[in-house]
Short mmCIF file of C-alpha atoms in Angstrom, two decimals:
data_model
loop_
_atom_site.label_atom_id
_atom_site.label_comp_id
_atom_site.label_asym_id
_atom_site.label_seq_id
_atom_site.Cartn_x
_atom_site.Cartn_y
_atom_site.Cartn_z
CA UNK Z 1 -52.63 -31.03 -41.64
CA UNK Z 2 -52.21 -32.20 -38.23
CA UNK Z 3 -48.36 -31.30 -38.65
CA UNK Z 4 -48.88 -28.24 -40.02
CA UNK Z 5 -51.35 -27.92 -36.74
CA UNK Z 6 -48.56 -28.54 -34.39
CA UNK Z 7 -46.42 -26.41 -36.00
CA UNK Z 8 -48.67 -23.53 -35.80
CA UNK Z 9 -49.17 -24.49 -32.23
CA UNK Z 10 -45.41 -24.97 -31.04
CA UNK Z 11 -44.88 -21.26 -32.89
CA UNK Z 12 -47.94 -19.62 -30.96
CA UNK Z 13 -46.79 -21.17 -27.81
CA UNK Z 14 -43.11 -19.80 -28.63
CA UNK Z 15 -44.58 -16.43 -28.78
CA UNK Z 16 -46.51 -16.22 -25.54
CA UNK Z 17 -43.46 -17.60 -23.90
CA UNK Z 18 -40.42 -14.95 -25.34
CA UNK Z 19 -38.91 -17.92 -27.46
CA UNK Z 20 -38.20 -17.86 -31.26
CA UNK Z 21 -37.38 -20.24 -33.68
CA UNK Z 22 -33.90 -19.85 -33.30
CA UNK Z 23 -34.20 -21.41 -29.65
CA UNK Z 24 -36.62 -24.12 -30.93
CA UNK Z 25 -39.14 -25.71 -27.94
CA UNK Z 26 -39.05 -29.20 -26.68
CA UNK Z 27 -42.31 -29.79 -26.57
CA UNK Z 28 -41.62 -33.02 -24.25
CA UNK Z 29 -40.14 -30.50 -21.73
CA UNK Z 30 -42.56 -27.70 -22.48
CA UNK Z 31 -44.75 -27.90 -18.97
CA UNK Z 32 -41.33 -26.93 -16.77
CA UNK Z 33 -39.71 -24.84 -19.21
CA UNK Z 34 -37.80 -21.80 -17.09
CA UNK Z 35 -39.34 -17.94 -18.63
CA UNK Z 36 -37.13 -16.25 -20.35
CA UNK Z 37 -35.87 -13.62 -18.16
CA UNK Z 38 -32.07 -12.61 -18.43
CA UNK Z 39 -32.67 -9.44 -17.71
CA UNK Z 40 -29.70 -6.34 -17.89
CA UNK Z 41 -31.05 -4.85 -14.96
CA UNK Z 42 -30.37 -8.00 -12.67
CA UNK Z 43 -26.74 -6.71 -11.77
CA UNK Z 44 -25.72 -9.14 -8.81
CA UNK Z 45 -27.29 -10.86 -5.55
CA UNK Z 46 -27.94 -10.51 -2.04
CA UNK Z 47 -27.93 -13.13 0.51
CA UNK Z 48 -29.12 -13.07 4.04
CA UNK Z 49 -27.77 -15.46 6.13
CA UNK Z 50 -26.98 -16.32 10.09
CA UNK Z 51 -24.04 -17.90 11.45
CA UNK Z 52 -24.01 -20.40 13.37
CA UNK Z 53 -23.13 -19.16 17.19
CA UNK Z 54 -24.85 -15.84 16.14
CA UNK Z 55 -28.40 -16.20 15.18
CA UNK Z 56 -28.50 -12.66 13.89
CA UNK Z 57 -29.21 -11.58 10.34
CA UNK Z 58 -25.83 -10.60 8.28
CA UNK Z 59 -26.08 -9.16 4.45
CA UNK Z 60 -23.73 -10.55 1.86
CA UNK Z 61 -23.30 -8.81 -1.54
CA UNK Z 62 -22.22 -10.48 -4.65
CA UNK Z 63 -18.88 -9.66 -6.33
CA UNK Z 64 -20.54 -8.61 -9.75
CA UNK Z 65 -22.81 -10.78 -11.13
CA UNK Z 66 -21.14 -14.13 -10.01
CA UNK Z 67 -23.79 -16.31 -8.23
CA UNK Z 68 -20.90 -18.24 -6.28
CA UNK Z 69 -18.85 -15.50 -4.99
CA UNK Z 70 -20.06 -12.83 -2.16
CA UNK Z 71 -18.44 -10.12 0.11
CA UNK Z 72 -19.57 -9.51 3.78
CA UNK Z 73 -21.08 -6.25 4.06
CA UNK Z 74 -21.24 -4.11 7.52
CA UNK Z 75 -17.82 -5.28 7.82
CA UNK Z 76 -19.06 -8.71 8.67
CA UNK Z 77 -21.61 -7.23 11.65
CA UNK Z 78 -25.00 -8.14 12.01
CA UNK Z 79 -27.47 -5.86 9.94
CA UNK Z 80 -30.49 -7.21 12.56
CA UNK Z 81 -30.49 -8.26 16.04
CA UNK Z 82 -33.87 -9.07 17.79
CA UNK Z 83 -35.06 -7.62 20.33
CA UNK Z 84 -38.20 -9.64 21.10
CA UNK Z 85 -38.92 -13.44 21.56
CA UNK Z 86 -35.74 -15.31 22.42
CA UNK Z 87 -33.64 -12.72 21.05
CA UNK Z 88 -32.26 -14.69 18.30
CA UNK Z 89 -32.74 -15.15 14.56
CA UNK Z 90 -32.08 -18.25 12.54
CA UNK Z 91 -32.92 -18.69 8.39
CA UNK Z 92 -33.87 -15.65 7.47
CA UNK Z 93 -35.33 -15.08 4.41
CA UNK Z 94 -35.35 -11.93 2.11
CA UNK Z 95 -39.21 -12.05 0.46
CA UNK Z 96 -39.54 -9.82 -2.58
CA UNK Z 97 -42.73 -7.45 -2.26
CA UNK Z 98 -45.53 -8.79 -5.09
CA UNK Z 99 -48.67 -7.01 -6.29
CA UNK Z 100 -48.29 -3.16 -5.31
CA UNK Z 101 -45.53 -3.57 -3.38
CA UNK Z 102 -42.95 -5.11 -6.30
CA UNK Z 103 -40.03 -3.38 -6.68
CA UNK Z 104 -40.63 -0.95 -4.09
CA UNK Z 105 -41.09 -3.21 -0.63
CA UNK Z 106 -39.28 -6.51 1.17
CA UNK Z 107 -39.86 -8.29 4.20
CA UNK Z 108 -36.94 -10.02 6.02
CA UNK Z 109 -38.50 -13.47 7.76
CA UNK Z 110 -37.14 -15.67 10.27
CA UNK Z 111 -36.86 -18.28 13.17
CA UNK Z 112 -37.49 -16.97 16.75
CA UNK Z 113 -34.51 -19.20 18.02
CA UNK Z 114 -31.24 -18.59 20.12
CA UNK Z 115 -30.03 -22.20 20.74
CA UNK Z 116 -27.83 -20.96 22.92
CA UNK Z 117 -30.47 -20.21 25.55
CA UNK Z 118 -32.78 -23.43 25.43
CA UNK Z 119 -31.89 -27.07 23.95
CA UNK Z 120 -32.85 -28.93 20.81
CA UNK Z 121 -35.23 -30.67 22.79
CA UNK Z 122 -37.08 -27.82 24.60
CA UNK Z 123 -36.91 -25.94 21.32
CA UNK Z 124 -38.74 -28.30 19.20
CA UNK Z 125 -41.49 -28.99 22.34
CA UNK Z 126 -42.46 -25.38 23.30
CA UNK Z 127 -40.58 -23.10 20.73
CA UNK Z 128 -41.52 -20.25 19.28
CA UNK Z 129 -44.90 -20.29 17.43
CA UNK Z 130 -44.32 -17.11 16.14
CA UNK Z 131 -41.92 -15.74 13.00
CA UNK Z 132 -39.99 -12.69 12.98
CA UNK Z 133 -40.81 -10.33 10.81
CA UNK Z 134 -39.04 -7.02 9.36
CA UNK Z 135 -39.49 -4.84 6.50
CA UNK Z 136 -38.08 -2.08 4.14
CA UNK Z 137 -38.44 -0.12 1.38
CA UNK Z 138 -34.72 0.19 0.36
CA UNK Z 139 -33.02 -2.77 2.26
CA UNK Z 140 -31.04 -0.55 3.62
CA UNK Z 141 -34.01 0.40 6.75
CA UNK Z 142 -35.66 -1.82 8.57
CA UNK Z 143 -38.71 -0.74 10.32
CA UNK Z 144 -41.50 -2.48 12.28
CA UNK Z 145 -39.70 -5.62 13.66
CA UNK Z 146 -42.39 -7.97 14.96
CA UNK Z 147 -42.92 -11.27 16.17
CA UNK Z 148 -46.51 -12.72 14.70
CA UNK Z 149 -47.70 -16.08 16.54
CA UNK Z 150 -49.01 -18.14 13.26
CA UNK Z 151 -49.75 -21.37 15.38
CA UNK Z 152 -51.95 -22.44 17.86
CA UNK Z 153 -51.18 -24.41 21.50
CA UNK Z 154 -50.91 -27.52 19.96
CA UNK Z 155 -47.86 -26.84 17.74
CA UNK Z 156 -44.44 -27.49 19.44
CA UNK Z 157 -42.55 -24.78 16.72
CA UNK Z 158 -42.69 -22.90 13.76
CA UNK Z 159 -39.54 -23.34 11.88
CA UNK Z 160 -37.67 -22.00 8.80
CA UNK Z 161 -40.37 -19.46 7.44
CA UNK Z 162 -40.64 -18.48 4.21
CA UNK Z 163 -42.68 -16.66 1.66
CA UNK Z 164 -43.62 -15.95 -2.05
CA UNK Z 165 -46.24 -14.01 -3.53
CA UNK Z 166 -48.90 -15.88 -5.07
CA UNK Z 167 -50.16 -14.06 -7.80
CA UNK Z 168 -53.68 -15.95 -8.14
CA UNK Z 169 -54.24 -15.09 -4.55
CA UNK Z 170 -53.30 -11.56 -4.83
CA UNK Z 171 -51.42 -12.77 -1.32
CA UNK Z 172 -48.35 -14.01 -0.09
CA UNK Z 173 -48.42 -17.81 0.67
CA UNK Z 174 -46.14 -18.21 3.93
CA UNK Z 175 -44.99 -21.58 4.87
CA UNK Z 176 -42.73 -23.33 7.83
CA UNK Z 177 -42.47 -26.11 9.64
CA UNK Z 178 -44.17 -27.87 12.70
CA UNK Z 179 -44.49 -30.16 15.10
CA UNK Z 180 -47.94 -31.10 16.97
CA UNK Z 181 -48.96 -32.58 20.52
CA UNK Z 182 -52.75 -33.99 21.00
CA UNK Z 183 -55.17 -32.04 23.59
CA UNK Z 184 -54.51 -34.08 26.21
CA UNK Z 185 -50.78 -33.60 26.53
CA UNK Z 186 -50.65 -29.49 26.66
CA UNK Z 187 -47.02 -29.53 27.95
CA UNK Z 188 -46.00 -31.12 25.03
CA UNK Z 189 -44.34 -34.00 27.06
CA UNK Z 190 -45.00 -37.06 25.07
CA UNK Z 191 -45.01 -38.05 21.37
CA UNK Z 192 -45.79 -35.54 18.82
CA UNK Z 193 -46.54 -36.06 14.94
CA UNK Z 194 -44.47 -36.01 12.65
CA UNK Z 195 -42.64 -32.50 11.11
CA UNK Z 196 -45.06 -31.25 7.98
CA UNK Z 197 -44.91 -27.86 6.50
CA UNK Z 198 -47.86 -25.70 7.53
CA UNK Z 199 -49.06 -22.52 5.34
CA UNK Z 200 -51.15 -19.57 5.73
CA UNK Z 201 -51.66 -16.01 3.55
CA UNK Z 202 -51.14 -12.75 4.80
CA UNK Z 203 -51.04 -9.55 2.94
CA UNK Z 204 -48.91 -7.64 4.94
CA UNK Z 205 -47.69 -10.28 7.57
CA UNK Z 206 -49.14 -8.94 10.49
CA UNK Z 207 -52.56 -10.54 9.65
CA UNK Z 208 -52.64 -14.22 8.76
CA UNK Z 209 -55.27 -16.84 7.18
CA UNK Z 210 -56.20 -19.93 9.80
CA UNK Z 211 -52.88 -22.02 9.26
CA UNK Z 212 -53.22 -25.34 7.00
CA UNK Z 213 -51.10 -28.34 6.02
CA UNK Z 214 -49.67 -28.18 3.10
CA UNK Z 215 -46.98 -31.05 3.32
CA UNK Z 216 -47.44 -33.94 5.36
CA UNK Z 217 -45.42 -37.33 3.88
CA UNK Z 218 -45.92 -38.91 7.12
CA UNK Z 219 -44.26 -40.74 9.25
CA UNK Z 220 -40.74 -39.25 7.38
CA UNK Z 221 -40.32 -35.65 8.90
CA UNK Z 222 -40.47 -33.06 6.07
CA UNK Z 223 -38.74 -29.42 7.42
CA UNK Z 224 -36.66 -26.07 5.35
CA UNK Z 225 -39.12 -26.13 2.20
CA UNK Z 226 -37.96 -23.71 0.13
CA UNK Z 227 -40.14 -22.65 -2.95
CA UNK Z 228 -38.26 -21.50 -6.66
CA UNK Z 229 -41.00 -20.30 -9.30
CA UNK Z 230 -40.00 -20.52 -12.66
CA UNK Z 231 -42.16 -18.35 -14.61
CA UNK Z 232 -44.35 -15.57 -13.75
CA UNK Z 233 -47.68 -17.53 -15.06
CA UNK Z 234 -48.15 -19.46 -11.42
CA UNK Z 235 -47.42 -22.98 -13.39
CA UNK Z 236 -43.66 -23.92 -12.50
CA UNK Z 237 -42.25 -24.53 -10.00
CA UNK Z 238 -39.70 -25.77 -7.86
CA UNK Z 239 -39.42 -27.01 -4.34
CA UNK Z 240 -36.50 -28.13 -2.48
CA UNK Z 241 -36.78 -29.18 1.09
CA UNK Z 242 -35.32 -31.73 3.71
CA UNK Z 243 -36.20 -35.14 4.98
CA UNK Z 244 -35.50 -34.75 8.30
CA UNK Z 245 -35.44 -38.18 9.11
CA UNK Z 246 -32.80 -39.18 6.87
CA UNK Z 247 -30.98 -35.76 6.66
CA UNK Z 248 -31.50 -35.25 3.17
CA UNK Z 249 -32.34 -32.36 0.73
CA UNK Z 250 -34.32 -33.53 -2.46
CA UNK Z 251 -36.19 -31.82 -5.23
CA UNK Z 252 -39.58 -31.83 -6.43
CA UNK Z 253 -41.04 -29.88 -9.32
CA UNK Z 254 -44.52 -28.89 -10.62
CA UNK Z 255 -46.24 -27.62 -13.58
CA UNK Z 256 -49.93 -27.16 -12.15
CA UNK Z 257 -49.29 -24.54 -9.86
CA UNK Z 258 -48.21 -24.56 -5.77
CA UNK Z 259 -51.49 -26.73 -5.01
CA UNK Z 260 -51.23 -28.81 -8.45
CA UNK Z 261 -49.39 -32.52 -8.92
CA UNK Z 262 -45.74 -32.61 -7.39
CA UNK Z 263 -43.34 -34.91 -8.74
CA UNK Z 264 -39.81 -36.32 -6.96
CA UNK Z 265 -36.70 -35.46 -8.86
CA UNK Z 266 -34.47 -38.39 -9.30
CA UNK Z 267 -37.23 -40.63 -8.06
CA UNK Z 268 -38.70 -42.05 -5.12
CA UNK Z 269 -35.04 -41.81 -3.79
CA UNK Z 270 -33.53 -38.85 -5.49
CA UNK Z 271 -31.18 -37.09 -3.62
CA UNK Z 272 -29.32 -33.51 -3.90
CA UNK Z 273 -26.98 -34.50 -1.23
CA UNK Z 274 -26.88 -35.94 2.63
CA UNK Z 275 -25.90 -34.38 5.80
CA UNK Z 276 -27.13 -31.14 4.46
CA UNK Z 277 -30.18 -28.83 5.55
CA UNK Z 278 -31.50 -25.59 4.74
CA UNK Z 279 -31.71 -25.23 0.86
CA UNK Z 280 -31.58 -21.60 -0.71
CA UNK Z 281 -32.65 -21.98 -4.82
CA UNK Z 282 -32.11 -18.99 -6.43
CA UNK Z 283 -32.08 -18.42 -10.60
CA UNK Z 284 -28.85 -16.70 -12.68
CA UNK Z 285 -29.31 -13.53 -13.29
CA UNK Z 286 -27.21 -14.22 -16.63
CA UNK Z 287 -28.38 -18.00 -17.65
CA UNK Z 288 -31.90 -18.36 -18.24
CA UNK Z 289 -31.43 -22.28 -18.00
CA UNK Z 290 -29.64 -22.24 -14.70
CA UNK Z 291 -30.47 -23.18 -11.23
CA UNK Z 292 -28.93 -22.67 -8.30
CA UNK Z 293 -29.07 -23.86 -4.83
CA UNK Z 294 -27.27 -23.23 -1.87
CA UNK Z 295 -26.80 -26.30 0.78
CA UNK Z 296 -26.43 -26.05 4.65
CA UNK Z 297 -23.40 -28.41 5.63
CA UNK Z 298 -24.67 -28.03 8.85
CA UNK Z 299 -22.14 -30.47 10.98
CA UNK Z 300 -19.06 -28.89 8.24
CA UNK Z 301 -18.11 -25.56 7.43
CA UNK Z 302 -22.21 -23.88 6.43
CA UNK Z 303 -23.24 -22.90 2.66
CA UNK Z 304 -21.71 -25.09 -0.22
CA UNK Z 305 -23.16 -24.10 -3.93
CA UNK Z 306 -24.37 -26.51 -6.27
CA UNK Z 307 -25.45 -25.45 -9.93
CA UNK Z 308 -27.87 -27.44 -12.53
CA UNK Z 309 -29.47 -26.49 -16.15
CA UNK Z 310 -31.47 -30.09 -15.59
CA UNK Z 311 -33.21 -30.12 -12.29
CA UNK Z 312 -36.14 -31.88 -12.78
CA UNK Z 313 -33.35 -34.91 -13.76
CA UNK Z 314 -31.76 -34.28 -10.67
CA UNK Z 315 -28.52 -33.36 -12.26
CA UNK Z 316 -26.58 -30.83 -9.96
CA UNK Z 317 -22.80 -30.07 -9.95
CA UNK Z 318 -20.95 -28.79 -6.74
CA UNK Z 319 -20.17 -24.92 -8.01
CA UNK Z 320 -16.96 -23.02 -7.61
CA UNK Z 321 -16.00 -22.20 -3.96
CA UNK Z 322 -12.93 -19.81 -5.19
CA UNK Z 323 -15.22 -16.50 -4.26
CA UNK Z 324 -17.78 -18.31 -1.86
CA UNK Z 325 -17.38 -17.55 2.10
CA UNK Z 326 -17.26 -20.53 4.14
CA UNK Z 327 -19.23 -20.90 8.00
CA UNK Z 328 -22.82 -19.24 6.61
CA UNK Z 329 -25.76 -20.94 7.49
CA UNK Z 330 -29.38 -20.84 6.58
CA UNK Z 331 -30.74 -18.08 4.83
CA UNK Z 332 -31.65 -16.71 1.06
CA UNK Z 333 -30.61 -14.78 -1.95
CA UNK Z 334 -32.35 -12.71 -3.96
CA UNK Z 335 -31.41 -10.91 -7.28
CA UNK Z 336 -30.76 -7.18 -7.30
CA UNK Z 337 -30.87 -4.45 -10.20
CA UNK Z 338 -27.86 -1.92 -10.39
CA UNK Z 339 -29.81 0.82 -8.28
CA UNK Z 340 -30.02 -1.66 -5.28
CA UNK Z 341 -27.02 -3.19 -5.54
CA UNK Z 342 -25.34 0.16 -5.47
CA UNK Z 343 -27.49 1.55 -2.59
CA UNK Z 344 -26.58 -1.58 -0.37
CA UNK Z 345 -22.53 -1.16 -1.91
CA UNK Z 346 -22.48 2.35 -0.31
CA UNK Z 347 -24.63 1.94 3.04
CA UNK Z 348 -23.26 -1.38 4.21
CA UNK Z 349 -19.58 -1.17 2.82
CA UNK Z 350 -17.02 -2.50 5.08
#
């Protein structure tokens, strides 16, 4: 009986989740299994990116539906330039609209930071607390460029935005990074905390929630969180971020939600790779199973991909680099159907 039971259970569980007994479940792996959702329509990929001297947001198009291999478009020109805050853009992030606005709205996210106009120092001290913020209902026209302070006096910088929509919220959850200064040093002269990542929702970004911590492993400083769901059910996910103190990028997963029980990849030590920052996690359009993630050789030549079908064992590959363009930096890639791919192919094309 109680096989029978767990039969019945493993087939009903099968059928909420797309799966048949011809692709039979692991019930051991069940809590991060990735949805079924190859999908025909998912025709290629587009990745928004800066480059390093030019903190300006450029569009790259996949060649087909490779993941791994992309093709400037706007004949290699920016597709954004700033023209408020410092008058630069760094890791800019392409967040697909959610609720009412799904399929037919996306905002374009980013760093208000031109390094080539302040220093590390004075960045991190009295940066922006502010993100950049875009959006368009094509990707093709971006209106109402804004820049939305998110932080009070006491944060130094708000780093590396990014966003997803949270479904149970009926919001987007937007997250970066900061650094904070006690009352009594308002210049931001002395110590500050450590780096944690900081969240707030909005519904339209122009209106945000009171900011709260949402990652704080002090005293190691935690900073480019990026956030991969797996499903559409708000259970899995998957979070990749860097330890700024050791210049790492590791992986933790979840199957209890964004606020539910995180576990390390690999580990208390588990590692994607060193000397890398800025991790962009995007799923195949082609591979249900597979995972990839782009990593910011920041001191080398930008972007390297790595692929995995096991990351919550921490087992990534370095990916082809045949098709993949070398000196791009920080940013994100999101899939595109056939109409959107086409519409970008014949408004951008070189």
């Amino acid at each position: 009986m109680f096989m029978r039971r767990m039969l019945q259970l493993a087939v009903s569980i099968g059928i909420r989740l797309g799966l048949s007994l011809a692709n039979p479940i692991d019930l051991g792996e069940l809590g991060l299994q990735a949805e079924r959702r190859a999908d025909s329509s998912l025709v290629g990929y587009l990745g928004a990116i800066f480059l390093g001297a030019d903190p300006y947001v450029y569009f790259y198009l996949s060649n087909g539906n490779d993941p791994v291999s992309f093709t400037a478009l706007n004949g290699g020109q920016p597709i954004l330039r700033p023209t408020k805050g410092t008058g630069g853009v760094r890791d800019p992030y392409l967040v697909q609209g959610g609720g009412s606005e799904a399929g037919r709205k996306w905002y374009i996210i980013g760093t208000d930071l031109h390094i080539g106009k302040t220093t590390w120092d004075a960045a991190q001290r009295t940066g922006s607390k502010g993100i950049f913020v875009w959006e368009t209902t094509d990707l093709i026209n971006f209106t109402g460029e804004r820049l939305i302070n998110v932080e009070d006096a006491s944060a130094g910088m708000v780093w590396a935005p990014e966003a997803i929509w949270d479904a149970a919220k009926d919001q987007y959850l937007v997250h970066w990074a900061s650094k904070f200064y006690p009352a009594s040093d308002p210049n931001h002269t002395g110590s500050p905390s450590n780096i944690r990542i900081r969240y707030a929702y909005t519904s339209d970004f122009k209106t945000f929630s009171t900011p709260q911590t949402y990652i704080d492993y002090a005293p190691t400083n935690i900073i480019d969180l990026d956030i991969l769901p797996l499903d559409t059910t708000g259970n899995n996910y998957l979070r990749f971020m860097k330890d700024e103190t050791l210049k790492t990028v590791f992986l933790e997963y979840s199957t209890t939600g964004l606020f539910g029980t995180w576990t390390r990849a690999g580990g208390a030590a588990g590692i994607i790779a060193s000397g890398v920052e800025g991790p962009a996690a995007y799923r195949d359009n082609r591979d249900d199973a597979k995972v990839h993630v782009l990593l910011d050789f920041y001191g080398d030549d930008g972007y390297r991909p790595y692929q995995s079908t096991s990351p919550r064992d921490n087992a990534w590959t370095a990916s082809s680099r045949s098709g993949f363009p070398k000196n791009l930096r920080h940013g994100s890639i999101l899939a595109v159907n056939q109409t959107v791919y086409d519409a970008l192919s014949g408004a951008w094309a070189s």
